[in-house]
Structure formats: C-alpha cells, structure tokens
CSV table of C-alpha atoms in Angstrom, one decimal:
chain,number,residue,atom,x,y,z
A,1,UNK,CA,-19.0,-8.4,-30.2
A,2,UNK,CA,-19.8,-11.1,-27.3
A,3,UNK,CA,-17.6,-13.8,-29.4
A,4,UNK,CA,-14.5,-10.8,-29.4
A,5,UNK,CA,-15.3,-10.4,-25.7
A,6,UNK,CA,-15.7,-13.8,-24.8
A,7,UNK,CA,-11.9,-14.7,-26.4
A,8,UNK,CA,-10.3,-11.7,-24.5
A,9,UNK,CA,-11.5,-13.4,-21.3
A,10,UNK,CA,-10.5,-16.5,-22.5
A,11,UNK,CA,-7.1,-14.9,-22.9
A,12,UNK,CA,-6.9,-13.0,-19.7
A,13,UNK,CA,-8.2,-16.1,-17.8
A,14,UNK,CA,-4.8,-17.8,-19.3
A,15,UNK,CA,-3.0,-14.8,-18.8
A,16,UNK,CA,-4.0,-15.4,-15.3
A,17,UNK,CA,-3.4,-19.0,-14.8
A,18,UNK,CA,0.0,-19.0,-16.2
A,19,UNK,CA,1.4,-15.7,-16.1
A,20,UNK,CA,0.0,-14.1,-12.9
A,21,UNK,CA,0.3,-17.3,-10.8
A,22,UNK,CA,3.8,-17.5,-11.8
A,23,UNK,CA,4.4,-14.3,-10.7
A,24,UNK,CA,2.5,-15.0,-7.0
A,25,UNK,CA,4.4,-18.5,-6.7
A,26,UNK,CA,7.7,-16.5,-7.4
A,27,UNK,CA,6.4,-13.6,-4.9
A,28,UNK,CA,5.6,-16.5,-2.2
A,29,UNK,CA,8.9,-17.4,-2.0
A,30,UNK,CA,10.7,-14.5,-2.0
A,31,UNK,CA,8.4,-13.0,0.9
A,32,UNK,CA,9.8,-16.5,3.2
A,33,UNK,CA,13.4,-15.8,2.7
A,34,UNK,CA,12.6,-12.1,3.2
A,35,UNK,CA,10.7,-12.6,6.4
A,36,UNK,CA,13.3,-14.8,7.9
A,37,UNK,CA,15.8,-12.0,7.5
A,38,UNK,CA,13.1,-9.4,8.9
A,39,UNK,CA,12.0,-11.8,11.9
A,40,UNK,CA,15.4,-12.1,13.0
A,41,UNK,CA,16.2,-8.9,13.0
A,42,UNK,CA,13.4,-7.7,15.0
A,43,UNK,CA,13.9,-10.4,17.5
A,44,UNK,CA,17.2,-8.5,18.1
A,45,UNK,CA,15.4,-5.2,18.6
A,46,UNK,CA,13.0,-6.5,21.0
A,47,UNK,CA,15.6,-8.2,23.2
A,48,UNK,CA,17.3,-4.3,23.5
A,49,UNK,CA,13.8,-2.4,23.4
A,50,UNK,CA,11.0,-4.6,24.4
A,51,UNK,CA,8.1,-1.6,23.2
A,52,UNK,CA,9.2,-2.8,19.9
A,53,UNK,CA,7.6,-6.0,19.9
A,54,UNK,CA,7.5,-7.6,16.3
A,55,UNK,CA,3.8,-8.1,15.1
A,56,UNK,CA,4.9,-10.1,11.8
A,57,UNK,CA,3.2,-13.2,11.9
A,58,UNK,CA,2.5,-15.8,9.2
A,59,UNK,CA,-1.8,-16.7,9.0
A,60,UNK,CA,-3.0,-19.0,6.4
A,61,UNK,CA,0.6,-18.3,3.8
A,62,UNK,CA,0.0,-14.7,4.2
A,63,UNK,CA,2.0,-12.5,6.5
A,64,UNK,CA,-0.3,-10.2,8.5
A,65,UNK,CA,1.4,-6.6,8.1
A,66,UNK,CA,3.3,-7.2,4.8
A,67,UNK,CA,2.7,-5.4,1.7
A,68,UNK,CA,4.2,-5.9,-1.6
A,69,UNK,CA,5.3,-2.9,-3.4
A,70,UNK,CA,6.8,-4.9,-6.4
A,71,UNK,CA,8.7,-8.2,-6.6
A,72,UNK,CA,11.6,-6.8,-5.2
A,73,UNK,CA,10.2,-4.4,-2.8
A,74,UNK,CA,8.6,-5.3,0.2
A,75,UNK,CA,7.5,-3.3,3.5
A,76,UNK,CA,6.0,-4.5,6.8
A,77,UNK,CA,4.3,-2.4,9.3
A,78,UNK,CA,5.5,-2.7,12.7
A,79,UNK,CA,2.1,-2.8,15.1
A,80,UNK,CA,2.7,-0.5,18.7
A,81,UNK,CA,1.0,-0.7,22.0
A,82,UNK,CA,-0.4,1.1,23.7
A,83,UNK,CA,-1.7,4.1,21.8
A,84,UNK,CA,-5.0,4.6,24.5
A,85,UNK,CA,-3.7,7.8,25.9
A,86,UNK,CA,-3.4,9.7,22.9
A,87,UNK,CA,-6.1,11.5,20.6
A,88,UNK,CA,-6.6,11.1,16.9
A,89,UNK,CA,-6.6,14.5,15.2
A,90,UNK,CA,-6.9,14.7,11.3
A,91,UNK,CA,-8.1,18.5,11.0
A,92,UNK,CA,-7.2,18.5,6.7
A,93,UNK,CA,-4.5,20.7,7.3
A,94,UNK,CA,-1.8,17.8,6.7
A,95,UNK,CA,-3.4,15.8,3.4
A,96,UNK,CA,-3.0,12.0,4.2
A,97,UNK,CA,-1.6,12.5,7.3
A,98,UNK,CA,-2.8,12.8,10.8
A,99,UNK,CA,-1.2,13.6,15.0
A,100,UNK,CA,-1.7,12.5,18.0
A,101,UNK,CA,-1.9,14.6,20.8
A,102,UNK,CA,-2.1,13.3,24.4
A,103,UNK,CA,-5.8,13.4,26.0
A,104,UNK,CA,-6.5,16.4,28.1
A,105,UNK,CA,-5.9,15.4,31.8
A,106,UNK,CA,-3.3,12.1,31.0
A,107,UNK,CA,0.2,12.6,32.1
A,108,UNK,CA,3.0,12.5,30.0
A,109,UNK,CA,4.4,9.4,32.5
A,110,UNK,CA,1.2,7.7,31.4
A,111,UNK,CA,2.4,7.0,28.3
A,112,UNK,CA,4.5,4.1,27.2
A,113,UNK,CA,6.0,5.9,24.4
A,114,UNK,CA,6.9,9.5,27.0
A,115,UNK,CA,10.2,10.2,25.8
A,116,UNK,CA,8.8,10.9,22.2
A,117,UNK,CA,6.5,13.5,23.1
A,118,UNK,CA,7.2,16.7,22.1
A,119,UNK,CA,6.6,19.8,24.1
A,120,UNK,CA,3.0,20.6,22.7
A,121,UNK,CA,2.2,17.1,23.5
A,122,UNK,CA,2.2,15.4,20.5
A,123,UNK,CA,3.7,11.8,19.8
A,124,UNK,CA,6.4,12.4,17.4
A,125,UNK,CA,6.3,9.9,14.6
A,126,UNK,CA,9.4,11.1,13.3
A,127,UNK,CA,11.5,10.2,16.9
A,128,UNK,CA,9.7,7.3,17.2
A,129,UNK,CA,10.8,6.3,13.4
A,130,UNK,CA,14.9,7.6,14.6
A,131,UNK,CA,14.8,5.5,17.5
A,132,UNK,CA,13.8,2.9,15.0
A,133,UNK,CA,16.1,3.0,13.3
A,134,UNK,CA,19.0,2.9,15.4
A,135,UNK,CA,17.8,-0.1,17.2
A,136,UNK,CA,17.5,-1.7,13.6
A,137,UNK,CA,21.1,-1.1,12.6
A,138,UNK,CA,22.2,-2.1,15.9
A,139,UNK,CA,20.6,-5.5,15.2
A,140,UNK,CA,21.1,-5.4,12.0
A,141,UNK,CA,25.0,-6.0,13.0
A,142,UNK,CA,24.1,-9.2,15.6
A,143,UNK,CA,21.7,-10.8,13.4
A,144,UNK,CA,22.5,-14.2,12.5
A,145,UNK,CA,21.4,-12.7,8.9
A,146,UNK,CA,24.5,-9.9,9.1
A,147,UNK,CA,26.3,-11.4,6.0
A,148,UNK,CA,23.5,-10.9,3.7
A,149,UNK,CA,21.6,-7.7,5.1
A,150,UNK,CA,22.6,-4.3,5.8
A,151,UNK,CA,20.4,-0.9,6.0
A,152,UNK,CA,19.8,1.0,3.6
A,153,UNK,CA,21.7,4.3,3.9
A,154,UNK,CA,20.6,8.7,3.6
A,155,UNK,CA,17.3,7.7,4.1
A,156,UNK,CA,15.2,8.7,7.6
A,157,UNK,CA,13.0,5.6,6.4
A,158,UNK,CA,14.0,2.3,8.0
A,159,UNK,CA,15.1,0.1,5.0
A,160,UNK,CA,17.0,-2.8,4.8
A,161,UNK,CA,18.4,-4.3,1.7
A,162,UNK,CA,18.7,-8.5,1.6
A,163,UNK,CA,21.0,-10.2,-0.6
A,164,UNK,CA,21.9,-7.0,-2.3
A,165,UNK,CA,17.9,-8.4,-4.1
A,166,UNK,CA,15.1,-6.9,-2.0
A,167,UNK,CA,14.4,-4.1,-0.1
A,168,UNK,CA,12.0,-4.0,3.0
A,169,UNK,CA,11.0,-1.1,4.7
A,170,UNK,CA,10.1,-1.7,8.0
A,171,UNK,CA,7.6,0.7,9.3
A,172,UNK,CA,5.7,1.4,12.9
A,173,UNK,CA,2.7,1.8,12.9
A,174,UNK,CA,-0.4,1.8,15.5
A,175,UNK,CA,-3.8,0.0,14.6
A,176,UNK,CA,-6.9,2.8,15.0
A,177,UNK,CA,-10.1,0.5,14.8
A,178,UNK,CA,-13.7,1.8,15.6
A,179,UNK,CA,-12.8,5.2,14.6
A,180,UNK,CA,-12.3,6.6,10.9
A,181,UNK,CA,-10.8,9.9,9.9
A,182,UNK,CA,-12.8,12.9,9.4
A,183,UNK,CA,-10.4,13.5,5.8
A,184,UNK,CA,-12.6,10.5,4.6
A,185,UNK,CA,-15.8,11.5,6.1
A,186,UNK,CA,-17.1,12.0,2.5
A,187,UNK,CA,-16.8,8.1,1.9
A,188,UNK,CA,-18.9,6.7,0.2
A,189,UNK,CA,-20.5,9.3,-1.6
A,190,UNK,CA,-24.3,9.2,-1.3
A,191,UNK,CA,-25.9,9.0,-5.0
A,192,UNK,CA,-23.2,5.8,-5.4
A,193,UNK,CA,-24.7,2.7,-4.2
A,194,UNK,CA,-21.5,0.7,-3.8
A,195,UNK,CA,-20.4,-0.8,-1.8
A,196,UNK,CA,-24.0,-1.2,0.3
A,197,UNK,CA,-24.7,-0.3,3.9
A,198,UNK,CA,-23.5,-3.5,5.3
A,199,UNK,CA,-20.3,-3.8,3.4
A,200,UNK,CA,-19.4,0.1,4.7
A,201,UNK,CA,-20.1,-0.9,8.2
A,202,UNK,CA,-17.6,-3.6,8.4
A,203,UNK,CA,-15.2,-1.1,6.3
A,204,UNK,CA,-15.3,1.6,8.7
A,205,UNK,CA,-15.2,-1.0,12.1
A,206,UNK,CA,-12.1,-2.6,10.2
A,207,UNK,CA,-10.3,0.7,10.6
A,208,UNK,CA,-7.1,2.2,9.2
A,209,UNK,CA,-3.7,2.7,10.8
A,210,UNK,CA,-1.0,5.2,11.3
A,211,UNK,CA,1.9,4.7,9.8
A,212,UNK,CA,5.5,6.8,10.9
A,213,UNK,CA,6.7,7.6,7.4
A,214,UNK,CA,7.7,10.2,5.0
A,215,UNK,CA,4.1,11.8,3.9
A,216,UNK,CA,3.7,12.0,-0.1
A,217,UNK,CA,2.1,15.4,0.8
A,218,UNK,CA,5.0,16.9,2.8
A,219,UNK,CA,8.1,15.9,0.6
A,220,UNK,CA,10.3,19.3,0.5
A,221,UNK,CA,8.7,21.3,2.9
A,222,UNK,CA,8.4,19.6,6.3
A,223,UNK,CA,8.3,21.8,9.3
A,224,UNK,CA,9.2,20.1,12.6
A,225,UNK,CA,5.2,19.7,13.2
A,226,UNK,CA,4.5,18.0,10.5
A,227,UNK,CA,7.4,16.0,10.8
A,228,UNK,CA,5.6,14.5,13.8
A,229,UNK,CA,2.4,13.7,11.7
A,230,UNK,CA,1.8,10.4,10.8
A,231,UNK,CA,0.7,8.8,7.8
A,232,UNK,CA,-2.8,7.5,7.3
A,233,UNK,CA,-3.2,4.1,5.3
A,234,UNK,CA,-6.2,2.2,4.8
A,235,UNK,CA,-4.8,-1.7,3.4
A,236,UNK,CA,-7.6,-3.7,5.4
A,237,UNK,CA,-10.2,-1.4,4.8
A,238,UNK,CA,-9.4,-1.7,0.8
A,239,UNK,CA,-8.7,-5.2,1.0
A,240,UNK,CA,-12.1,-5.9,2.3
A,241,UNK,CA,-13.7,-4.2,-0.5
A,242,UNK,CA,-11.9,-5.8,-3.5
A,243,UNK,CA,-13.1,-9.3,-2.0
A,244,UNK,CA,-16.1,-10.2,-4.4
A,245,UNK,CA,-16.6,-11.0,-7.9
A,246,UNK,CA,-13.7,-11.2,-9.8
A,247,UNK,CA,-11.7,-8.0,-8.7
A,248,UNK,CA,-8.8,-9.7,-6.8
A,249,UNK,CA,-8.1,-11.4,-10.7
A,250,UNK,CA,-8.4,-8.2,-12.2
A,251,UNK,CA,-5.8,-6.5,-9.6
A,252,UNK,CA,-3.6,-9.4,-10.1
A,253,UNK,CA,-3.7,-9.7,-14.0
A,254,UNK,CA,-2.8,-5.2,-13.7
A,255,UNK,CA,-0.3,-6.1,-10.8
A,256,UNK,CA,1.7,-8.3,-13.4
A,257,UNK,CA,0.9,-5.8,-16.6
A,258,UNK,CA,2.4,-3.4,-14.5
A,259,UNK,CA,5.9,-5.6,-13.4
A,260,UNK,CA,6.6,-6.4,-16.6
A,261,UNK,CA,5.8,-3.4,-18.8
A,262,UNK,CA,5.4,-0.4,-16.8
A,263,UNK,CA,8.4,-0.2,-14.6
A,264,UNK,CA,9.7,2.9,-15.8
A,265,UNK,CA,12.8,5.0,-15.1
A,266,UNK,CA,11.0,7.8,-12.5
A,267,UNK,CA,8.9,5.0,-11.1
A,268,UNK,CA,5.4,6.8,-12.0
A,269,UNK,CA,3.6,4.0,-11.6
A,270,UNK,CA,3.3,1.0,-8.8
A,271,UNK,CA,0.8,-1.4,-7.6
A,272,UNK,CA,-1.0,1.1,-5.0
A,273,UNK,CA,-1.9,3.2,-8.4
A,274,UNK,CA,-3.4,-0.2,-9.5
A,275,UNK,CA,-5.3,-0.6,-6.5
A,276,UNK,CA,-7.1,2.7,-6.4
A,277,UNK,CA,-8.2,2.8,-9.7
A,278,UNK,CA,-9.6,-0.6,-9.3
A,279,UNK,CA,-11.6,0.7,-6.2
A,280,UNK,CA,-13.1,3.6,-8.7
A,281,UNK,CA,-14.0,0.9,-11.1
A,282,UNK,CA,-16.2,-0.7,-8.3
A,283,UNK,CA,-18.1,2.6,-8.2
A,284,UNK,CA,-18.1,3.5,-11.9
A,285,UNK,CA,-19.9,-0.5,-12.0
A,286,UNK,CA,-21.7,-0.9,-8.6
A,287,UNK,CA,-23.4,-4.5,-9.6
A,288,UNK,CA,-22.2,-7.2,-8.4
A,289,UNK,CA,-22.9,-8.6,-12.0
A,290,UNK,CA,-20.7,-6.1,-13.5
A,291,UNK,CA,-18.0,-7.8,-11.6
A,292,UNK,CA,-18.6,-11.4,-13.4
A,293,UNK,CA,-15.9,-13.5,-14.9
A,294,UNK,CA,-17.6,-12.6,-18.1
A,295,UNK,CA,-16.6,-8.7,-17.7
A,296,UNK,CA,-13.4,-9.6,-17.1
A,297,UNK,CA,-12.1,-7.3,-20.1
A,298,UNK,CA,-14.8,-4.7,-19.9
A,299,UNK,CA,-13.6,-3.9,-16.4
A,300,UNK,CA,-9.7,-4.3,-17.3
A,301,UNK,CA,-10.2,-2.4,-20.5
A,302,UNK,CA,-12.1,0.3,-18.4
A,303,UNK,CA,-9.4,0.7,-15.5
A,304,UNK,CA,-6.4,0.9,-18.1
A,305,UNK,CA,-8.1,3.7,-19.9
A,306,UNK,CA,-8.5,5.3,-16.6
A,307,UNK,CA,-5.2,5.0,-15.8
A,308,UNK,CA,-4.0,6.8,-19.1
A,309,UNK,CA,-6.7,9.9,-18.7
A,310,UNK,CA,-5.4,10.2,-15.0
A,311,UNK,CA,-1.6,9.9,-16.2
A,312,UNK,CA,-2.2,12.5,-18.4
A,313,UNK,CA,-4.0,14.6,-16.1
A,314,UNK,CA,-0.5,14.3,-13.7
A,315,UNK,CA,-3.4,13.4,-11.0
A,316,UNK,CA,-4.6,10.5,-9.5
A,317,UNK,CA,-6.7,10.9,-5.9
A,318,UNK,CA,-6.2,8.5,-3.1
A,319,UNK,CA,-9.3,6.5,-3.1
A,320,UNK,CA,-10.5,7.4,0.8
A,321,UNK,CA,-8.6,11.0,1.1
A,322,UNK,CA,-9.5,12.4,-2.2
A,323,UNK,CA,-7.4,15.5,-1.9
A,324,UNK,CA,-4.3,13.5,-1.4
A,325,UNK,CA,-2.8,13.1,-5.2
A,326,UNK,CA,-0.7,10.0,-5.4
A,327,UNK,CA,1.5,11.3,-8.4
A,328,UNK,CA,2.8,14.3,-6.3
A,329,UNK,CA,6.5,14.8,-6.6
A,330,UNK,CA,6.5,12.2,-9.8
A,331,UNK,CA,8.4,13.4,-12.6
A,332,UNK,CA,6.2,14.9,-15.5
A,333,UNK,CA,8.5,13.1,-17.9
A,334,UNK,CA,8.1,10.5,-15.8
A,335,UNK,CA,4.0,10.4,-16.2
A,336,UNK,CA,4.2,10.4,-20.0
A,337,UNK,CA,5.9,8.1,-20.6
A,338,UNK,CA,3.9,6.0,-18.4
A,339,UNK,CA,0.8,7.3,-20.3
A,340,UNK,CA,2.5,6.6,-23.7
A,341,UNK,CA,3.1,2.9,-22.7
A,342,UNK,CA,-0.2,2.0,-21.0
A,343,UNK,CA,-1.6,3.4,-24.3
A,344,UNK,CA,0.2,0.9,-26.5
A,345,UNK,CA,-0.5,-1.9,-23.7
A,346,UNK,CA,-4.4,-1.1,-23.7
A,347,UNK,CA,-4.5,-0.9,-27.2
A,348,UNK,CA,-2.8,-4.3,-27.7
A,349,UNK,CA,-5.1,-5.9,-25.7
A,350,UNK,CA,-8.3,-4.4,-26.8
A,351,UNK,CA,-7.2,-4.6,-30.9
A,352,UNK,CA,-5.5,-8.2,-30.2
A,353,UNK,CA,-6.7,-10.4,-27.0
A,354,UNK,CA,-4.0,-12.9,-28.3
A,355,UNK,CA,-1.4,-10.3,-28.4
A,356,UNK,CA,-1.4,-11.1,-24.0
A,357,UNK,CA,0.5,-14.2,-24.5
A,358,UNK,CA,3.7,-12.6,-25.5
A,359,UNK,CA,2.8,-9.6,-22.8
C-alpha cells in the first residue's frame, strides 16, 4: 500500500513539474500581453473619468486583482474609492450578494459616486457597471490596442475580447477589510479545528470585496433592487488559507486536470469549483501533516471523489456562503457528463498512477 502510494506521488510530483508548470509558464505569458491590452485601456478611461482609476498593478510577477478563470479567460477587478459613506448590508435575502445603502445622516453630495444612487439610497452596482462600460468601449476605440481588441457584445458584463484569443472581464469592485459578512458568520464551524484561531484572525482582517456583476443567485429573475446588489467574493481570504503544506500543488495539479479533460460543452466545471472543494478538503484533514507531500494522492484522490458525489448531487456550496450553490443555472446534462468524466479520470489515476503521463 505505502509503495502504491508512494509511486502515485512520484507521479503527480512529475505531473507537477512538467505538466502543471508548463501550463503556469504558458499562463504567465499570456496574462503580460493581456495586461498590456487591459492597462491601456483603462488609462483611456481614467483620462475621461478619473473615479475610475485603474488598480492593476504587477507585485512580485503576479498582478494584484487578476484572476484566472482558465487559460483563455481572464478577469480583473477594478478597485473604487471612496466607499466610507456607505453601509454594508448582507441581510441573506440576496444569496452571495450584498447593498450598500448610504449611512443615516450623510448626504447624497457626500458621496463620490452620487449620481448612482438610487432613490432609496442605495449604490447601484448595476449603473455603476453601465457607466463602465460605456467608458470602456469608448476607450476601447482610442486605445493604441484598437486593432486587436474590441468588447464583447449582449452582455451587461464588461468584457473585452484580445486577439480574437482571450477574454477579460473587467469588473469594479470596492475592497471591505475589517468587516466580514454576516452570510458567513457561521465560518468556521466550531467542532472543526481548521484553520486555528490565529489563521481565522488574519482571514477575517484580510476581508472580502464587492464585486458589480451578474449574481449566480439572481440569473432570470432580477428585480431592479437586486440589480443594485453587489456580488460578494472572498479571493484573498481563500488564498490565505490554501498557503501551507502542499495545497497550492494539489490546486494546481486539479487546475490542469481540469484544462485538459474537463472542459465540457455547458461549462459545469471551472477552477473556482476546484478551489472550494480544496478548501473542504482542509477541514475533512485539519493536520497540518495531512497536508504533507507524502499525501499528495490521498488528498487528490479525496477531492476528485468529492467532486463526483457533488456533481451528482447537482450541488456544490460556496465555501464561505454555504447556501450559495455554485452549479445553479448549469445544465443537468451538463453535470453528468462532468461526473461521468471525472469518474474515469479518478479512476485512472487511482487504478494506474502512470496512466498521469499521458493525462
């Protein structure tokens, strides 16, 4: 048993150094040329709107703000000023999603942002988003990038498409730190002991942010208040948690399972569904010893069997807002499919660790 485990991290550790890194390198590159395009663009909207100031900045290779969705998909979150005079309400009636509504006593003038306010006084995340946008295909025109990038059309999200390759959504966001949701007060659950005291601290001081998008929760039945609602996202926060042990190789070695064998027509699965059931894993195996190179496979083998169960459950919570689904509005076809083939992918790997060179 320990010599069949002990070759199945062999092979994922070469799965890892050749196929995964290969994947990253390519990633890398793609995200400069992207990010070009993006900067220069959003230079163009700040010179007609300066309250859009672009927050996309490069620290240590990484891009503060960017997440990959898959090697061709890209989005970056726009960071706002300025959201002081405004209060955070997240009252569960809205799943993921949360308003703002301007403090009791604080004029409307007050704010930076006074012409998206709607009558009840809530910030609008949807004007804020169509305001956007416009601004975007404005510069999208007087960018020196025009011959290679246009927007993305029938879509209230603001996309662009570059070299007729990669789509970016650009999205803006504000940055709530010091507070956290009331939707995730339940985090962490008591009688589990990860991720420790100190580690939940720096979680819940890291923050989340608000992001103006379409709501997973909402799709097909928006009503003009919760068309204002923004979305809640929680990237630092998870980031934070995955960094011990050998988690980031485990998301990275499902992250490249999942680009080249589970990008299905429907699109039931992408890396966020990766993500989330990694973070469950972490409780399911709250030692830090359980996360050693040496359980590389147990904890691979363990998530991809989770990820079949919840595929053919058709439900998969959102690690912080448990009552927010993440396969809402997927296709059911689309789901079993996605079950079938992580099925023969998990079985592969656990009946054949050398079968993950030709994966």
């Amino acid at each position: 048993m320990i010599a069949t485990q002990a070759k199945l991290v062999y092979q994922l550790n070469k799965y890892y150094n050749e196929r995964c890194q290969a994947r990253k390198a390519a990633i890398a590159k793609t995200i400069r040329e992207v990010c070009k395009v993006v900067s220069d663009v959003l230079k163009e909207v700040e010179v007609q709107e300066p309250r859009f100031i672009s927050s996309l900045s490069e620290i240590d290779a990484r891009y503060e703000g960017l997440e990959v969705i898959s090697p061709n998909e890209f989005e970056v979150v726009l960071y706002l000023n300025q959201m002081g005079v405004f209060n955070f309400v997240d009252d569960g009636s809205l799943p993921g999603c949360a308003v703002l509504k301007l403090s009791d006593g604080r004029k409307r003038s007050m704010s930076l942002w006074v012409e998206f306010i709607t009558a009840s006084g809530y910030l609008s995340a949807r004007k804020i988003r169509s305001r956007f946008q416009t601004l975007v295909a404005q510069a999208v025109d007087k960018c020196s990038y025009r011959d290679v990038v246009k927007m993305v059309a029938d879509t209230s999200e603001v996309k662009l498409r570059i070299r007729e390759r990669y789509v970016v959504q650009i999205t803006p966001a504000f940055k709530c730190t010091g507070i956290w949701p009331r939707s995730a007060a339940q985090w962490p659950m008591p009688h589990i002991p990860w991720p420790g005291p100190n580690r939940v601290a720096e979680v819940k001081a890291e923050g989340f942010n608000l992001l103006s998008k379409e709501c997973y929760s909402l799709t097909g039945k928006q009503s003009s208040a919760e068309s204002d609602a923004w979305v809640l996202q929680f990237s630092e926060a998870e980031n934070r948690l995955l960094m011990a042990g050998c988690r980031k190789k485990c998301l990275s070695i499902l992250k490249t399972l999942r680009d080249r064998h589970l990008e299905l027509p429907g699109q039931p699965l992408n890396n966020y569904h990766m993500k989330t059931l990694l973070l469950y894993e972490c409780e399911k195996h709250p030692r830090e010893t359980d996360w050693d190179e040496s359980c590389l496979g147990d904890r691979l083998n363990g998530i991809l069997l989770q990820l079949i169960s919840c595929l053919q459950c058709r439900r998969c919570p959102h690690y912080f807002l448990p009552n927010l689904d993440l396969f809402q509005g997927k296709p059911h076809s689309a789901l079993e499919a996605a079950a079938k083939q992580t099925w023969r992918l998990a079985r592969e790997i656990l009946t054949n660790a050398k079968s993950l060179d030709k994966l």
